[in-house]
Tab-separated table of C-alpha atoms in Angstrom:
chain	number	residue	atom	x	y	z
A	405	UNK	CA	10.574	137.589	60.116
A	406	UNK	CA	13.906	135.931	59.972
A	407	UNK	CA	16.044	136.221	62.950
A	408	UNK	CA	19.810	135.765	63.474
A	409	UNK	CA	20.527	133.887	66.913
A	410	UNK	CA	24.987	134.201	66.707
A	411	UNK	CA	26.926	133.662	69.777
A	412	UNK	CA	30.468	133.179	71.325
A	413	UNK	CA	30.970	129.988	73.518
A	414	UNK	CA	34.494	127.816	74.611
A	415	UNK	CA	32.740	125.122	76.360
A	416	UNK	CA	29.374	125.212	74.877
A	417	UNK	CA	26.953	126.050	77.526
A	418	UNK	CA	26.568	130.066	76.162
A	419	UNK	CA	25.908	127.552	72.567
A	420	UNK	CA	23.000	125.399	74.442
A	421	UNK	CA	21.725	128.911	75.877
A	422	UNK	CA	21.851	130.398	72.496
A	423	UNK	CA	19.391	126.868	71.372
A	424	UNK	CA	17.179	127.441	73.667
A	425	UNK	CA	16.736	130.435	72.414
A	426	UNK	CA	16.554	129.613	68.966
A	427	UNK	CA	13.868	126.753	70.114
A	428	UNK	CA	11.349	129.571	71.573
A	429	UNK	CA	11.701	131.583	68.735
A	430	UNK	CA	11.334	129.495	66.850
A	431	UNK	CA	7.887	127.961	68.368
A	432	UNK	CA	6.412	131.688	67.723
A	433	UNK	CA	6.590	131.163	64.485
A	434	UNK	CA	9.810	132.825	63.454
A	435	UNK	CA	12.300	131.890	60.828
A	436	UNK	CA	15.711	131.726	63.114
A	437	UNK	CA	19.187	131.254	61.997
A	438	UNK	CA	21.936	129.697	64.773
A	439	UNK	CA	25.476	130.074	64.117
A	440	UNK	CA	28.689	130.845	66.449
A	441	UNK	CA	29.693	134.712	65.990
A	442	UNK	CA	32.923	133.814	64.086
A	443	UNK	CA	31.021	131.840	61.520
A	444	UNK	CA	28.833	134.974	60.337
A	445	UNK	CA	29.926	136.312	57.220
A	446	UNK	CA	26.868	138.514	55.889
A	447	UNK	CA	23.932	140.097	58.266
A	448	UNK	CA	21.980	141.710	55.349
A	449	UNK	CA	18.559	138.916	55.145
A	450	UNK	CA	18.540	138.996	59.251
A	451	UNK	CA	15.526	141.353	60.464
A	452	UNK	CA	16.582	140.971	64.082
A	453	UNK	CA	19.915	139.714	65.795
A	454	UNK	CA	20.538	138.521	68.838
A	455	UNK	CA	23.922	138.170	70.154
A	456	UNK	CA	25.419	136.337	73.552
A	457	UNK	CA	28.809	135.184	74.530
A	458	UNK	CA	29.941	133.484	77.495
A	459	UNK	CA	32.206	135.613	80.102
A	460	UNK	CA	35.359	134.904	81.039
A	461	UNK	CA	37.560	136.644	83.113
A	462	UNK	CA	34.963	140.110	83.008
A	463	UNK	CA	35.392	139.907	78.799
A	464	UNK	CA	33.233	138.491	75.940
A	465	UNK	CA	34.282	135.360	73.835
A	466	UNK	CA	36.554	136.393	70.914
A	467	UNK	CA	33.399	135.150	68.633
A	468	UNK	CA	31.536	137.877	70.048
A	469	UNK	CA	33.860	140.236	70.309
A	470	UNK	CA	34.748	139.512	66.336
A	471	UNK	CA	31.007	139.524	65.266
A	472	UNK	CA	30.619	143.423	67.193
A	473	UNK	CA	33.865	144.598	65.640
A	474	UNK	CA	32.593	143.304	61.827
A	475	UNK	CA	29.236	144.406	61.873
A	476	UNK	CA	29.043	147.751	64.159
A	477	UNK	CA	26.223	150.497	62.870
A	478	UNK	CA	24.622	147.639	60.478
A	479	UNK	CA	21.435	147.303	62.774
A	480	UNK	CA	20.730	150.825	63.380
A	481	UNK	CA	17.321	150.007	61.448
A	482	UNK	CA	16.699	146.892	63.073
A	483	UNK	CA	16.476	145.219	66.413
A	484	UNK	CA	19.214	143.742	68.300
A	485	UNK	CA	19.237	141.963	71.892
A	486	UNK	CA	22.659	140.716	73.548
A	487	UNK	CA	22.887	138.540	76.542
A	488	UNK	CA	26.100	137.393	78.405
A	489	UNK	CA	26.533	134.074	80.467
A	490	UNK	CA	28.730	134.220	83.031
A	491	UNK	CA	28.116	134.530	86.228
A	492	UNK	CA	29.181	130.920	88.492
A	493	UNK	CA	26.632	132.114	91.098
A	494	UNK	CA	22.811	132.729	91.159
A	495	UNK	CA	23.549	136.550	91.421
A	496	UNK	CA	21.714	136.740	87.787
A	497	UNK	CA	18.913	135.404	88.989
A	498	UNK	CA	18.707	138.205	92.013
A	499	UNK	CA	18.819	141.482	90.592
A	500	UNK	CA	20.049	143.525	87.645
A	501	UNK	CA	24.290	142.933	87.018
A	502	UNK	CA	26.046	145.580	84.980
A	503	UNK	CA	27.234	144.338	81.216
A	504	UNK	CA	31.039	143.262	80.947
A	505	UNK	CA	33.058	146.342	79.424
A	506	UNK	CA	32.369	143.964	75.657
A	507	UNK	CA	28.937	144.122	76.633
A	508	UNK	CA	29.040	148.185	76.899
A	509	UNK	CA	30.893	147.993	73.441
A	510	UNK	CA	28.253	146.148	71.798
A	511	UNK	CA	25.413	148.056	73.004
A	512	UNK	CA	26.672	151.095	72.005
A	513	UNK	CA	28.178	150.560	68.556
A	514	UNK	CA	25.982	147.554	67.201
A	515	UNK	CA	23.570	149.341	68.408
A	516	UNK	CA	21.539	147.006	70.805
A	517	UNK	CA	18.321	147.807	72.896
A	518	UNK	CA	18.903	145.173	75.912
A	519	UNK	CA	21.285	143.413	76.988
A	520	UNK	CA	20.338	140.537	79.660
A	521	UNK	CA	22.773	138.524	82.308
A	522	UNK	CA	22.144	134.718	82.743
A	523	UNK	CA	23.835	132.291	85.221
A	524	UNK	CA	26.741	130.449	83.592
A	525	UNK	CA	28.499	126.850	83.241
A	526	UNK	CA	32.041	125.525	84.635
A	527	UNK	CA	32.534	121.972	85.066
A	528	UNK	CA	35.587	120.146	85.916
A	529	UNK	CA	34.730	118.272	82.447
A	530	UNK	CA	36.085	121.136	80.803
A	531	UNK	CA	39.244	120.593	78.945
A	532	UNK	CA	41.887	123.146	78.466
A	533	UNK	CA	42.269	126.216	80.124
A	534	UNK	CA	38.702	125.853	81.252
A	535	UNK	CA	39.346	122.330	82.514
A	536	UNK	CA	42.475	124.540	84.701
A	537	UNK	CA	39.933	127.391	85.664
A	538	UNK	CA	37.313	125.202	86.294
A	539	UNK	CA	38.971	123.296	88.539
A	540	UNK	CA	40.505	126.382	90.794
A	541	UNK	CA	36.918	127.302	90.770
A	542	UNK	CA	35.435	124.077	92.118
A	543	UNK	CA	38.286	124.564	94.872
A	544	UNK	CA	36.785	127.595	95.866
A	545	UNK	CA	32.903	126.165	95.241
A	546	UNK	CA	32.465	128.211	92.161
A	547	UNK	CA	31.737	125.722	89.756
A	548	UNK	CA	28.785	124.286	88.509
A	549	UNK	CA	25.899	125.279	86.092
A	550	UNK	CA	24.272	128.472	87.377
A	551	UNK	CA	22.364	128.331	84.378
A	552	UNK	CA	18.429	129.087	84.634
A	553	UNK	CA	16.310	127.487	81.541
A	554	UNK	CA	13.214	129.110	82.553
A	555	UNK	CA	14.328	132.234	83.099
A	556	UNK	CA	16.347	132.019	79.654
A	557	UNK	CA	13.153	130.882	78.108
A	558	UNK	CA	10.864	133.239	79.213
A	559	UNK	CA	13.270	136.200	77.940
A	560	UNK	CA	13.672	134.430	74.583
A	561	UNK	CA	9.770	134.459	74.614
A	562	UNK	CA	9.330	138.365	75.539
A	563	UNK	CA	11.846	139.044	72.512
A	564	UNK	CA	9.532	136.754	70.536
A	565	UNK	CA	6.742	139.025	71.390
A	566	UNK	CA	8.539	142.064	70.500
A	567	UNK	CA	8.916	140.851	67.224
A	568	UNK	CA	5.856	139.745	66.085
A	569	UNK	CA	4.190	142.563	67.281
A	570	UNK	CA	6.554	144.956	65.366
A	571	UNK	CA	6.450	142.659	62.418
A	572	UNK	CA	8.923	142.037	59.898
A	573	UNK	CA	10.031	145.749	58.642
A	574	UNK	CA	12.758	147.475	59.101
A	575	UNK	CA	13.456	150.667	60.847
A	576	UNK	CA	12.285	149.268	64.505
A	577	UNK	CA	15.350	150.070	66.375
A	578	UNK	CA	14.786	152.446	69.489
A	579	UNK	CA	16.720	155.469	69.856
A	580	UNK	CA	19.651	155.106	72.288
A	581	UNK	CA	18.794	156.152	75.335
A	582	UNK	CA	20.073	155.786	79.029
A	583	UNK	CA	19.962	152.288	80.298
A	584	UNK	CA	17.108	151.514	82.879
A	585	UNK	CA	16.657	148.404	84.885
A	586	UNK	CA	13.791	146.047	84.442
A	587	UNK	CA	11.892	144.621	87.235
A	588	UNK	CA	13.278	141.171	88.369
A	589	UNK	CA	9.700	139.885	88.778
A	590	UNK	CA	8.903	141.186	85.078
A	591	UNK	CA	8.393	139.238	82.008
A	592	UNK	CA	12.221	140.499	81.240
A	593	UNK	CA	13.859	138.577	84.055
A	594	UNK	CA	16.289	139.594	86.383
A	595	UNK	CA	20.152	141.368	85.373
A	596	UNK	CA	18.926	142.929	82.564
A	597	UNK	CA	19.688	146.285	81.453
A	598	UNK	CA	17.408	147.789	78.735
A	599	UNK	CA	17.419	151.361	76.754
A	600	UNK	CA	13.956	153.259	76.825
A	601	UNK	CA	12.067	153.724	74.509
């Protein structure tokens, strides 16, 4: 099964999230693809997609946004998970956080079957804007990395094992559905959202 790992980052931490991903996916024996959103022209050999972008300011990276926008209702026979990093705070480690309005967007019109929250990144290394924002933020003792590796990990591995036990044909996608959350404690992690099947 070959797997499309795309994502929308400014200072690269959504990237390394979207690597680690690619690296578990990878060690169950799929055939994964990792490429910024923006950089995707053509979805058609990808059996499965999965699709982050970090948050800023409540919205998805334009990446993101751009990769939704291109490629709505091409996946409605095959399997798509989003994620969002944002939150400078271990609130996505607690308990299940609503998707961003983008988020919403992309579950609806890609369509997507889950969409999970992770813990994001602001240093004062940050250049730019960022570097600006990130330093109001570690004013206010926002910033940091809020990121959790084994919680990212064990979600990349519980897509993994999705996949291989659908195999690699088509027509997988769930119906949409009302969004439910998933148990913290589950093999899901915590602030994710998921459709039923």
């Amino acid at each position: 099964m070959t797997v499309l790992v795309a994502y929308g980052s400014a200072g690269g931490g959504t990237g390394e999230i979207a690597g680690w991903i690619t690296e578990e996916l990878r060690s169950a024996g799929l055939n994964v693809d990792l490429s910024p959103g923006g950089g995707v022209t053509d979805v058609g050999t990808y059996e499965a997609v999965i699709l982050g972008s970090a948050v800023y300011a409540s919205g998805w990276h334009a990446d993101a946004r751009d990769f939704t926008h291109r490629f709505a209702g091409r996946f409605t026979d095959r399997p798509v998970w989003l994620f969002s990093s944002g939150p400078l705070d271990t609130s996505a480690d607690g308990g299940v956080l609503p998707p961003s309005h983008h988020a919403e967007l992309a579950l609806r019109v890609l369509p997507a079957r889950e969409h999970g929250t992770f813990g994001g990144r602001m240093t004062s290394e940050a250049h730019g804007w960022l570097g600006i924002m990130a330093r109001q933020l570690a004013r206010e003792g926002h910033a940091g990395d809020f990121r959790n590796p084994e919680r990212i990990r064990a979600w990349a591995r519980s897509v993994a094992a999705e996949l291989r036990k659908e195999g690699p044909a088509h027509g997988t996608q769930i119906e949409p559905s009302r969004l439910v959350p998933v148990d913290p404690s589950g093999p899901d992690g915590a602030g994710h959202r998921r459709r039923e099947p």
